Amino acid sequence: MLAQQRQSAILELIRQRGGVRVSHLVSRFGVSDMTIRRDLEVLADRGLIDKVHGGATLAGPGSTEEPGFAAKSVRQQAEKRAIVERAAGLVEPGMAVALSAGTTTAALAARLAEVRELTVVTNSIPVADALYQNPRADQTVVLTGGIRTPSDALTGPVAEAAIAALNVDLLFLGVHGMSPRTGFTTPNLLEAAVNRRLIGSARRLVVLADHTKWETIGIATIAPLEEADVLITDAGLSPEARRQLGEQVGELTVVRAD
């Protein structure tokens, strides 16, 4: 196989899987480690992939690029459903919980509409809408004010001041990306500030992130990985990513999508 053909095959494999390890490519194509690393260098120089320790991932968007809520809501739907089901099991009647902005947290909100005597604090318009569409007389929904972002989050000093006065049992935090170097990140500086306020208001932090968030990096760090009491993700996460996360978060929960 010619180098160009092999590089095209590698790129297609990365597109299908989201990422690959050098050792897997060496075995698959029957060439040396150095040859695969040269192939990855060529693809990285063309802006098609991102090189990471031990392998490569599909080139991601810029660290400040923020897809809208509608665009994100159709991604990894099966994985999000599995994550939501596990997250919902952590909520008990009578709790006060906070939900950050995000498509996974919005899906969780719809699930929490069944829980009695629940107080929900959120800076997310879709989260509040999900609960308003299935109202319960024994639930209280607190929606902060603030400046709206592309992900339908409310941010800025109004949102931060509202959150600062509150205390909740659990925070369910959706994130744009996660990595050992940068922690949990977002492409929006204003959302990062509000999310840090939410973390400060919560007794326990539960992060909801599917496998595609691994090694995706936004411009602003919300919190280091160690700050998560629980991280719920899906089985698409690689063994190496599981190892690294398992060493840093309080509890790593991996669910399998249907």
XYZ file of N, CA and C in Angstrom:
774
model
N 0.842 -1.192 0.000
C 0.000 0.000 0.000
C 0.881 1.248 0.000
N 0.585 2.188 -0.885
C 1.332 3.431 -0.946
C 1.021 4.303 0.268
N 1.939 5.206 0.601
C 1.784 6.059 1.771
C 0.486 6.868 1.702
N 0.180 7.412 0.532
C -1.029 8.228 0.393
C -2.289 7.393 0.621
N -2.285 6.159 0.108
C -3.430 5.274 0.323
C -3.584 4.925 1.808
N -2.463 4.654 2.455
C -2.504 4.323 3.883
C -3.007 5.514 4.705
N -2.559 6.689 4.349
C -2.990 7.885 5.081
C -4.486 8.141 4.902
N -4.988 7.878 3.711
C -6.432 8.018 3.481
C -7.211 7.008 4.319
N -6.677 5.782 4.394
C -7.339 4.742 5.187
C -7.303 5.088 6.679
N -6.192 5.643 7.133
C -6.075 6.058 8.542
C -7.076 7.158 8.847
N -7.174 8.134 7.953
C -8.107 9.234 8.160
C -9.544 8.735 8.230
N -9.901 7.808 7.363
C -11.260 7.264 7.368
C -11.527 6.511 8.672
N -10.528 5.800 9.154
C -10.668 5.067 10.418
C -10.891 6.042 11.582
N -10.154 7.134 11.583
C -10.304 8.134 12.645
C -11.674 8.792 12.561
N -12.145 9.026 11.358
C -13.482 9.620 11.192
C -14.570 8.692 11.723
N -14.382 7.396 11.511
C -15.372 6.424 11.979
C -15.369 6.288 13.493
N -14.181 6.289 14.088
C -14.048 5.982 15.511
C -13.864 7.207 16.391
N -13.495 8.332 15.786
C -13.225 9.528 16.573
C -11.777 9.624 17.014
N -11.079 8.482 17.069
C -9.679 8.472 17.473
C -9.094 7.077 17.348
N -7.773 6.995 17.237
C -7.091 5.704 17.133
C -5.765 5.772 17.877
N -5.253 4.596 18.242
C -3.939 4.516 18.871
C -2.896 4.085 17.839
N -1.671 4.550 18.020
C -0.587 4.197 17.107
C -0.404 2.686 17.068
N -0.460 2.028 18.227
C -0.249 0.578 18.285
C -1.282 -0.177 17.452
N -2.520 0.320 17.447
C -3.564 -0.326 16.645
C -3.264 -0.161 15.153
N -2.809 1.023 14.759
C -2.518 1.273 13.347
C -1.325 0.450 12.878
N -0.325 0.300 13.736
C 0.835 -0.535 13.402
C 0.392 -1.963 13.105
N -0.475 -2.494 13.972
C -0.971 -3.860 13.787
C -1.855 -3.969 12.557
N -2.697 -2.997 12.341
C -3.666 -3.055 11.240
C -2.992 -2.975 9.880
N -1.975 -2.103 9.759
C -1.378 -1.874 8.448
C -0.043 -2.610 8.265
N 0.453 -3.247 9.323
C 1.669 -4.044 9.201
C 2.904 -3.236 8.862
N 2.982 -2.018 9.401
C 4.159 -1.168 9.177
C 4.743 -0.784 10.534
N 5.846 -0.075 10.503
C 6.532 0.267 11.741
C 5.846 1.420 12.478
N 6.167 1.514 13.755
C 5.692 2.613 14.581
C 6.086 3.956 13.977
N 7.325 4.064 13.510
C 7.822 5.314 12.922
C 7.051 5.685 11.669
N 6.708 4.697 10.850
C 5.947 4.965 9.622
C 4.571 5.540 9.958
N 3.889 4.938 10.943
C 2.567 5.432 11.343
C 2.677 6.850 11.894
N 3.711 7.101 12.675
C 3.865 8.450 13.242
C 4.115 9.481 12.149
N 4.835 9.099 11.094
C 5.034 10.009 9.955
C 3.709 10.261 9.239
N 2.901 9.193 9.085
C 1.582 9.354 8.457
C 0.719 10.325 9.265
N 0.724 10.156 10.568
C -0.082 11.038 11.421
C 0.421 12.472 11.347
N 1.736 12.632 11.238
C 2.318 13.969 11.118
C 1.821 14.651 9.854
N 1.771 13.896 8.755
C 1.277 14.448 7.484
C -0.180 14.887 7.616
N -1.003 14.031 8.199
C -2.426 14.352 8.362
C -2.630 15.530 9.308
N -1.812 15.600 10.364
C -1.911 16.714 11.314
C -1.495 18.021 10.660
N -0.445 17.987 9.838
C 0.024 19.189 9.145
C -1.035 19.733 8.185
N -1.881 18.837 7.681
C -2.964 19.253 6.779
C -4.203 19.704 7.550
N -4.146 19.631 8.881
C -5.263 20.095 9.703
C -6.422 19.120 9.781
N -6.176 17.851 9.399
C -7.255 16.871 9.357
C -7.418 16.107 10.666
N -6.331 15.998 11.436
C -6.381 15.291 12.721
C -5.630 16.087 13.771
N -5.832 15.706 15.015
C -5.043 16.241 16.125
C -4.245 15.090 16.715
N -2.948 15.265 16.840
C -2.109 14.249 17.478
C -2.258 14.359 18.997
N -2.463 13.216 19.640
C -2.532 13.157 21.095
C -1.552 12.091 21.557
N -1.305 12.021 22.849
C -0.345 11.058 23.372
C -0.746 9.628 22.994
N 0.087 8.973 22.200
C -0.151 7.582 21.839
C -1.080 7.359 20.675
N -1.534 8.433 20.018
C -2.473 8.237 18.913
C -2.904 9.539 18.273
N -4.134 9.559 17.778
C -4.652 10.750 17.100
C -6.171 10.762 17.189
N -6.729 11.963 17.127
C -8.176 12.149 17.099
C -8.529 13.028 15.909
N -9.790 13.022 15.557
C -10.258 13.881 14.474
C -10.084 15.331 14.894
N -9.624 16.157 13.994
C -9.402 17.566 14.318
C -10.695 18.189 14.805
N -10.625 18.802 15.962
C -11.805 19.402 16.553
C -11.967 20.840 16.131
N -13.103 21.468 16.526
C -13.319 22.876 16.246
C -12.396 23.726 17.092
N -12.325 25.003 16.807
C -11.527 25.919 17.606
C -12.023 25.972 19.035
N -11.151 26.414 19.926
C -11.478 26.374 21.346
C -12.567 27.353 21.742
N -12.907 28.298 20.857
C -13.997 29.231 21.168
C -15.249 28.972 20.331
N -15.212 27.973 19.449
C -16.379 27.679 18.619
C -17.431 26.971 19.454
N -18.653 27.500 19.424
C -19.715 26.969 20.279
C -20.940 26.605 19.442
N -21.188 25.318 19.195
C -22.385 24.921 18.448
C -23.650 25.313 19.210
N -24.728 25.586 18.484
C -25.989 25.920 19.130
C -26.627 24.713 19.780
N -27.634 24.966 20.620
C -28.295 23.892 21.355
C -28.919 22.872 20.401
N -29.591 23.343 19.353
C -30.267 22.432 18.421
C -29.267 21.508 17.728
N -28.110 22.054 17.353
C -27.095 21.247 16.673
C -26.558 20.165 17.594
N -26.340 20.511 18.850
C -25.780 19.534 19.795
C -26.797 18.488 20.236
N -28.076 18.835 20.172
C -29.101 17.939 20.714
C -29.260 16.651 19.914
N -28.801 16.634 18.651
C -28.953 15.432 17.817
C -27.713 14.535 17.853
N -26.705 14.919 18.608
C -25.464 14.142 18.669
C -25.504 13.124 19.806
N -24.960 11.923 19.559
C -24.789 10.887 20.585
C -26.062 10.695 21.420
N -27.197 10.562 20.755
C -28.463 10.490 21.482
C -28.575 9.240 22.353
N -28.152 8.094 21.842
C -28.235 6.855 22.629
C -27.342 6.941 23.860
N -26.145 7.483 23.678
C -25.215 7.624 24.800
C -25.795 8.561 25.861
N -26.394 9.654 25.413
C -26.972 10.610 26.360
C -28.123 9.994 27.145
N -28.941 9.181 26.477
C -30.055 8.535 27.186
C -29.533 7.627 28.297
N -28.491 6.877 28.005
C -27.925 5.973 29.012
C -27.321 6.755 30.172
N -26.637 7.845 29.861
C -26.049 8.690 30.903
C -27.138 9.301 31.777
N -28.201 9.763 31.146
C -29.311 10.386 31.875
C -29.972 9.389 32.825
N -30.180 8.168 32.370
C -30.820 7.169 33.227
C -29.997 6.911 34.484
N -28.681 6.839 34.336
C -27.836 6.604 35.495
C -27.831 7.841 36.408
N -27.790 9.018 35.805
C -27.778 10.250 36.603
C -29.074 10.409 37.397
N -30.198 10.085 36.778
C -31.492 10.233 37.451
C -31.572 9.381 38.704
N -30.853 8.265 38.716
C -30.858 7.382 39.874
C -30.190 7.983 41.102
N -29.464 9.083 40.930
C -28.804 9.745 42.056
C -29.719 10.737 42.766
N -30.862 11.029 42.170
C -31.755 12.062 42.703
C -32.857 11.437 43.544
N -33.067 11.991 44.718
C -34.101 11.508 45.630
C -35.122 12.595 45.909
N -36.358 12.217 46.224
C -37.378 13.209 46.567
C -36.908 14.126 47.703
N -37.251 15.390 47.586
C -36.896 16.353 48.615
C -35.551 17.015 48.426
N -34.798 16.597 47.424
C -33.479 17.192 47.183
C -33.591 18.561 46.519
N -32.520 19.337 46.639
C -32.310 20.530 45.821
C -31.152 20.217 44.891
N -31.384 20.306 43.593
C -30.346 19.993 42.615
C -30.186 21.151 41.646
N -28.989 21.281 41.111
C -28.726 22.284 40.084
C -28.354 21.578 38.792
N -28.811 22.129 37.676
C -28.471 21.606 36.356
C -27.880 22.740 35.532
N -26.686 22.523 35.019
C -26.080 23.520 34.142
C -26.721 23.447 32.761
N -26.299 24.332 31.873
C -26.783 24.294 30.497
C -26.173 23.107 29.765
N -26.883 22.597 28.749
C -26.370 21.508 27.939
C -27.493 20.593 27.491
N -27.240 19.867 26.424
C -28.281 18.975 25.897
C -28.489 17.756 26.788
N -27.430 17.262 27.425
C -27.584 16.106 28.316
C -28.338 16.502 29.572
N -28.025 17.657 30.113
C -28.736 18.115 31.309
C -30.197 18.425 30.994
N -30.471 18.906 29.788
C -31.864 19.156 29.395
C -32.637 17.841 29.317
N -31.995 16.796 28.807
C -32.638 15.477 28.763
C -32.861 14.945 30.177
N -31.918 15.222 31.066
C -32.073 14.809 32.460
C -33.243 15.541 33.111
N -33.412 16.804 32.786
C -34.514 17.580 33.364
C -35.857 16.945 33.052
N -36.036 16.485 31.819
C -37.291 15.833 31.450
C -37.523 14.584 32.291
N -36.440 13.879 32.593
C -36.526 12.679 33.430
C -36.855 13.042 34.880
N -36.339 14.153 35.362
C -36.546 14.555 36.757
C -37.945 15.127 37.000
N -38.690 15.350 35.943
C -40.065 15.841 36.107
C -40.909 14.839 36.897
N -40.450 13.605 37.000
C -41.193 12.571 37.731
C -40.915 12.580 39.236
N -39.863 13.278 39.667
C -39.420 13.216 41.061
C -40.217 14.205 41.918
N -40.784 13.724 43.012
C -41.610 14.583 43.852
C -40.759 15.454 44.778
N -41.356 16.586 45.150
C -40.774 17.518 46.124
C -39.330 17.892 45.774
N -39.098 18.144 44.509
C -37.754 18.467 44.032
C -37.637 19.968 43.784
N -36.500 20.535 44.156
C -36.176 21.916 43.798
C -35.038 21.880 42.792
N -35.230 22.528 41.647
C -34.225 22.539 40.588
C -33.774 23.965 40.328
N -32.473 24.188 40.417
C -31.863 25.481 40.101
C -31.137 25.343 38.773
N -31.348 26.265 37.865
C -30.687 26.160 36.565
C -30.490 27.527 35.926
N -29.476 27.618 35.093
C -29.271 28.800 34.251
C -29.555 28.456 32.791
N -30.278 27.355 32.582
C -30.549 26.858 31.226
C -32.022 27.014 30.883
N -32.307 27.689 29.805
C -33.692 27.861 29.352
C -34.312 26.515 28.955
N -33.615 25.644 28.171
C -34.209 24.339 27.838
C -34.461 23.458 29.062
N -33.597 23.521 30.069
C -33.817 22.746 31.289
C -35.105 23.199 31.958
N -35.258 24.503 32.109
C -36.472 25.019 32.731
C -37.706 24.675 31.907
N -37.594 24.780 30.588
C -38.728 24.454 29.715
C -39.151 22.995 29.880
N -38.172 22.092 29.983
C -38.483 20.665 30.130
C -39.297 20.413 31.392
N -39.003 21.146 32.445
C -39.747 20.978 33.700
C -41.092 21.699 33.659
N -41.147 22.837 32.992
C -42.411 23.572 32.870
C -43.419 22.820 32.008
N -42.916 22.028 31.064
C -43.822 21.268 30.194
C -44.470 20.096 30.921
N -43.869 19.681 32.027
C -44.425 18.587 32.828
C -44.519 19.050 34.289
N -45.342 20.057 34.559
C -45.326 20.686 35.888
C -45.872 19.782 36.994
N -45.259 19.931 38.169
C -45.731 19.278 39.383
C -45.905 20.356 40.447
N -46.993 20.271 41.186
C -47.264 21.279 42.215
C -46.241 21.219 43.340
N -45.600 20.046 43.523
C -44.646 19.903 44.628
C -43.197 20.132 44.193
N -42.991 20.628 42.962
C -41.648 20.964 42.503
C -41.474 22.477 42.411
N -40.240 22.926 42.644
C -39.892 24.338 42.483
C -38.758 24.443 41.476
N -38.934 25.305 40.478
C -37.907 25.521 39.468
C -37.406 26.956 39.587
N -36.108 27.101 39.807
C -35.485 28.416 39.936
C -34.635 28.655 38.692
N -35.042 29.594 37.841
C -34.307 29.942 36.626
C -33.639 31.290 36.829
N -32.315 31.305 36.734
C -31.599 32.563 36.906
C -31.879 33.490 35.730
N -31.679 34.749 35.929
C -31.669 35.684 34.809
C -30.287 35.674 34.177
N -30.057 36.592 33.266
C -28.727 36.715 32.689
C -28.711 36.890 31.188
N -27.516 36.850 30.645
C -27.281 37.050 29.209
C -27.285 35.697 28.518
N -28.047 35.571 27.452
C -28.221 34.289 26.770
C -27.043 33.993 25.843
N -26.592 32.728 25.845
C -25.492 32.291 24.977
C -26.030 31.381 23.875
N -25.183 30.988 22.880
C -25.654 30.093 21.821
C -26.194 28.762 22.322
N -25.741 28.302 23.493
C -26.234 27.038 24.039
C -27.438 27.248 24.936
N -28.054 28.428 24.849
C -29.257 28.775 25.626
C -29.003 28.787 27.130
N -27.773 29.156 27.509
C -27.453 29.349 28.923
C -27.618 30.815 29.274
N -27.963 31.076 30.526
C -28.042 32.444 31.029
C -26.786 32.710 31.850
N -26.085 33.788 31.519
C -24.776 34.038 32.111
C -24.657 35.481 32.575
N -23.471 35.814 33.072
C -23.199 37.179 33.481
C -23.460 37.432 34.955
N -23.309 38.681 35.397
C -23.396 39.005 36.828
C -24.751 38.710 37.458
N -25.830 38.828 36.698
C -27.163 38.539 37.255
C -27.269 37.048 37.609
N -26.846 36.193 36.671
C -26.887 34.748 36.919
C -25.954 34.367 38.068
N -24.761 34.943 38.077
C -23.797 34.609 39.120
C -24.294 35.020 40.503
N -24.905 36.190 40.594
C -25.409 36.660 41.885
C -26.535 35.769 42.398
N -27.409 35.331 41.494
C -28.521 34.462 41.906
C -28.001 33.138 42.449
N -27.017 32.568 41.776
C -26.478 31.264 42.181
C -25.694 31.372 43.490
N -24.987 32.477 43.669
C -24.144 32.646 44.849
C -24.938 32.580 46.148
N -26.238 32.901 46.095
C -27.069 32.923 47.305
C -27.696 31.565 47.614
N -27.420 30.546 46.796
C -28.110 29.264 46.920
C -27.152 28.129 47.292
N -27.731 27.076 47.883
C -26.979 25.864 48.222
C -27.799 24.654 47.794
N -27.150 23.719 47.075
C -27.872 22.549 46.560
C -27.140 21.270 46.949
N -27.872 20.161 46.882
C -27.281 18.863 47.215
C -26.386 18.338 46.102
N -26.867 18.450 44.862
C -26.135 17.917 43.709
C -26.109 18.950 42.599
N -24.994 19.005 41.890
C -24.921 19.749 40.633
C -24.642 18.762 39.522
N -25.494 18.754 38.497
C -25.251 17.978 37.286
C -24.690 18.944 36.245
N -23.439 18.728 35.897
C -22.718 19.653 35.033
C -22.463 19.039 33.664
N -22.938 19.694 32.614
C -22.593 19.314 31.253
C -21.364 20.097 30.828
N -20.479 19.471 30.054
C -19.235 20.125 29.643
C -19.027 19.986 28.145
N -18.228 20.896 27.603
C -17.874 20.868 26.183
C -16.748 19.879 25.924
N -15.828 19.774 26.888
C -14.687 18.885 26.718
C -14.042 18.550 28.046
N -13.163 17.542 28.007
C -12.428 17.150 29.209
C -11.095 16.541 28.792
N -10.059 16.880 29.532
C -8.735 16.316 29.268
C -7.904 16.424 30.539
N -6.890 15.560 30.681
C -6.058 15.615 31.881
C -5.367 16.961 32.058
N -4.978 17.587 30.954
C -4.221 18.841 31.042
C -5.101 20.036 31.387
N -6.291 20.107 30.785
C -7.120 21.310 30.938
C -8.334 21.110 31.834
N -8.609 19.865 32.236
C -9.784 19.608 33.064
C -11.060 19.669 32.244
N -12.157 20.085 32.885
C -13.445 20.239 32.210
C -13.522 21.655 31.633
N -13.872 21.753 30.348
C -13.794 23.050 29.683
C -15.073 23.405 28.924
N -15.142 24.685 28.544
C -16.250 25.225 27.761
C -15.690 26.238 26.769
N -16.339 26.436 25.624
C -15.862 27.449 24.683
C -16.350 28.858 25.016
N -17.109 28.995 26.112
C -17.712 30.286 26.435
C -17.205 30.774 27.789
N -16.542 31.911 27.800
C -15.965 32.448 29.040
C -17.030 32.773 30.081
N -18.158 33.310 29.637
C -19.227 33.657 30.566
C -19.834 32.409 31.203
N -20.006 31.348 30.398
C -20.538 30.099 30.952
C -19.577 29.484 31.957
N -18.282 29.607 31.706
C -17.301 29.068 32.641
C -17.454 29.714 34.012
N -17.644 31.016 34.032
C -17.780 31.727 35.303
C -19.032 31.278 36.051
N -20.145 31.136 35.340
C -21.393 30.697 35.977
C -21.263 29.256 36.461
N -20.643 28.413 35.656
C -20.480 27.016 36.068
C -19.614 26.895 37.315
N -18.607 27.749 37.422
C -17.795 27.728 38.644
C -18.629 28.146 39.855
N -19.538 29.085 39.669
C -20.454 29.471 40.746
C -21.360 28.306 41.136
N -21.840 27.582 40.129
C -22.693 26.423 40.396
C -21.939 25.366 41.201
N -20.696 25.131 40.843
C -19.884 24.160 41.585
C -19.738 24.596 43.042
N -19.525 25.879 43.245
C -19.374 26.389 44.597
C -20.630 26.266 45.440
N -21.790 26.175 44.782
C -23.063 26.089 45.508
C -23.450 24.661 45.869
N -22.723 23.662 45.318
C -23.164 22.266 45.425
C -22.342 21.458 46.422
N -23.028 20.571 47.116
C -22.338 19.648 48.027
C -21.588 18.584 47.241
N -22.147 18.122 46.097
C -21.484 17.125 45.259
C -21.594 17.537 43.794
N -20.525 17.277 43.049
C -20.479 17.594 41.626
C -20.537 16.312 40.804
N -21.545 16.210 39.932
C -21.704 15.077 39.021
C -21.577 15.601 37.597
N -20.544 15.184 36.891
C -20.317 15.627 35.514
C -20.900 14.600 34.556
N -21.630 15.084 33.547
C -22.230 14.237 32.522
C -21.527 14.525 31.197
N -20.807 13.549 30.669
C -20.023 13.789 29.455
C -19.877 12.504 28.654
N -20.356 12.489 27.416
C -20.183 11.297 26.589
C -18.735 11.215 26.089
N -18.401 10.093 25.457
C -17.004 9.820 25.111
C -16.402 10.807 24.122
N -17.236 11.497 23.339
C -16.698 12.436 22.352
C -16.104 13.676 23.003
N -16.379 13.874 24.294
C -15.835 15.047 24.985
C -14.368 14.850 25.389
N -13.885 13.604 25.329
C -12.507 13.327 25.717
C -11.525 13.981 24.760
N -10.585 14.726 25.298
C -9.554 15.456 24.557
C -10.121 16.560 23.673
N -11.374 16.928 23.896
C -11.915 18.157 23.308
C -11.645 19.270 24.309
N -11.146 20.398 23.815
C -10.716 21.460 24.723
C -11.357 22.782 24.327
N -12.088 23.379 25.261
C -12.625 24.721 25.089
C -11.673 25.736 25.678
N -11.914 26.995 25.404
C -10.978 28.042 25.816
C -10.903 28.219 27.330
N -11.990 27.938 28.034
C -12.043 28.216 29.469
C -12.190 26.941 30.290
N -11.348 26.793 31.300
C -11.460 25.669 32.225
C -12.515 25.981 33.283
N -13.419 25.023 33.481
C -14.441 25.152 34.522
C -13.900 24.640 35.844
N -13.270 23.470 35.797
C -12.733 22.846 37.007
C -11.754 21.757 36.598
N -10.782 21.431 37.445
C -9.904 20.286 37.166
C -10.679 18.983 37.302
N -10.193 17.927 36.687
C -10.872 16.635 36.743
C -11.080 16.175 38.181
N -10.122 16.470 39.051
C -10.184 16.011 40.439
C -11.369 16.566 41.210
N -11.966 17.634 40.696
C -13.062 18.272 41.427
C -14.386 17.516 41.280
N -14.473 16.631 40.295
C -15.700 15.864 40.072
C -15.824 14.742 41.093
N -16.921 14.731 41.831
C -17.193 13.613 42.733
C -17.587 12.374 41.941
N -18.351 12.608 40.863
C -18.787 11.514 39.989
C -18.700 11.998 38.543
N -18.197 11.154 37.660
C -18.247 11.407 36.217
C -18.996 10.257 35.583
N -20.085 10.571 34.885
C -20.854 9.547 34.174
C -20.596 9.718 32.686
N -20.072 8.668 32.055
C -19.768 8.700 30.633
C -20.222 7.384 30.017
N -19.898 7.165 28.742
C -20.390 5.955 28.071
C -19.246 5.055 27.643
N -19.619 3.855 27.219
C -18.638 2.813 26.921
C -17.822 3.076 25.669
N -18.122 4.131 24.946
C -17.299 4.497 23.795
C -15.949 5.059 24.186
N -15.779 5.352 25.459
C -14.517 5.899 25.952
C -13.426 4.823 25.907
N -12.252 5.190 25.426
C -11.167 4.220 25.272
C -10.651 3.742 26.627
N -10.037 2.551 26.665
C -9.469 2.051 27.917
C -8.454 2.999 28.545
N -7.630 3.638 27.721
C -6.636 4.570 28.252
C -7.306 5.793 28.875
N -8.351 6.294 28.223
C -9.081 7.429 28.783
C -9.745 7.042 30.101
N -10.287 5.839 30.142
C -10.895 5.368 31.396
C -9.860 5.289 32.510
N -8.673 4.814 32.165
C -7.617 4.707 33.171
C -7.252 6.078 33.725
N -7.052 7.031 32.824
C -6.653 8.366 33.261
C -7.746 9.037 34.082
N -8.992 8.922 33.625
C -10.088 9.537 34.367
C -10.306 8.844 35.711
N -10.185 7.505 35.712
C -10.372 6.760 36.946
C -9.385 7.137 38.023
N -8.207 7.605 37.611
C -7.185 8.015 38.568
C -7.426 9.414 39.119
N -8.319 10.190 38.459
C -8.449 11.589 38.842
C -9.824 11.972 39.394
N -10.893 11.456 38.820
C -12.214 11.817 39.344
C -12.527 10.957 40.564
N -13.472 11.422 41.392
C -13.823 10.670 42.583
C -14.370 9.292 42.269
N -15.303 9.230 41.327
C -15.924 7.964 40.918
C -16.239 8.018 39.433
N -15.736 7.062 38.683
C -16.002 6.991 37.243
C -17.072 5.944 36.993
N -18.171 6.365 36.378
C -19.270 5.456 36.036
C -19.390 5.389 34.513
N -19.257 4.190 33.958
C -19.326 3.993 32.509
C -20.595 3.218 32.186
N -21.448 3.791 31.355
C -22.702 3.153 30.986
C -22.662 2.715 29.534
N -23.478 1.732 29.212
C -23.534 1.221 27.840
C -24.811 1.695 27.158
N -24.646 2.298 25.977
C -25.796 2.775 25.222
C -26.548 1.602 24.610
N -27.861 1.755 24.410
C -28.672 0.715 23.798
C -28.363 0.592 22.319
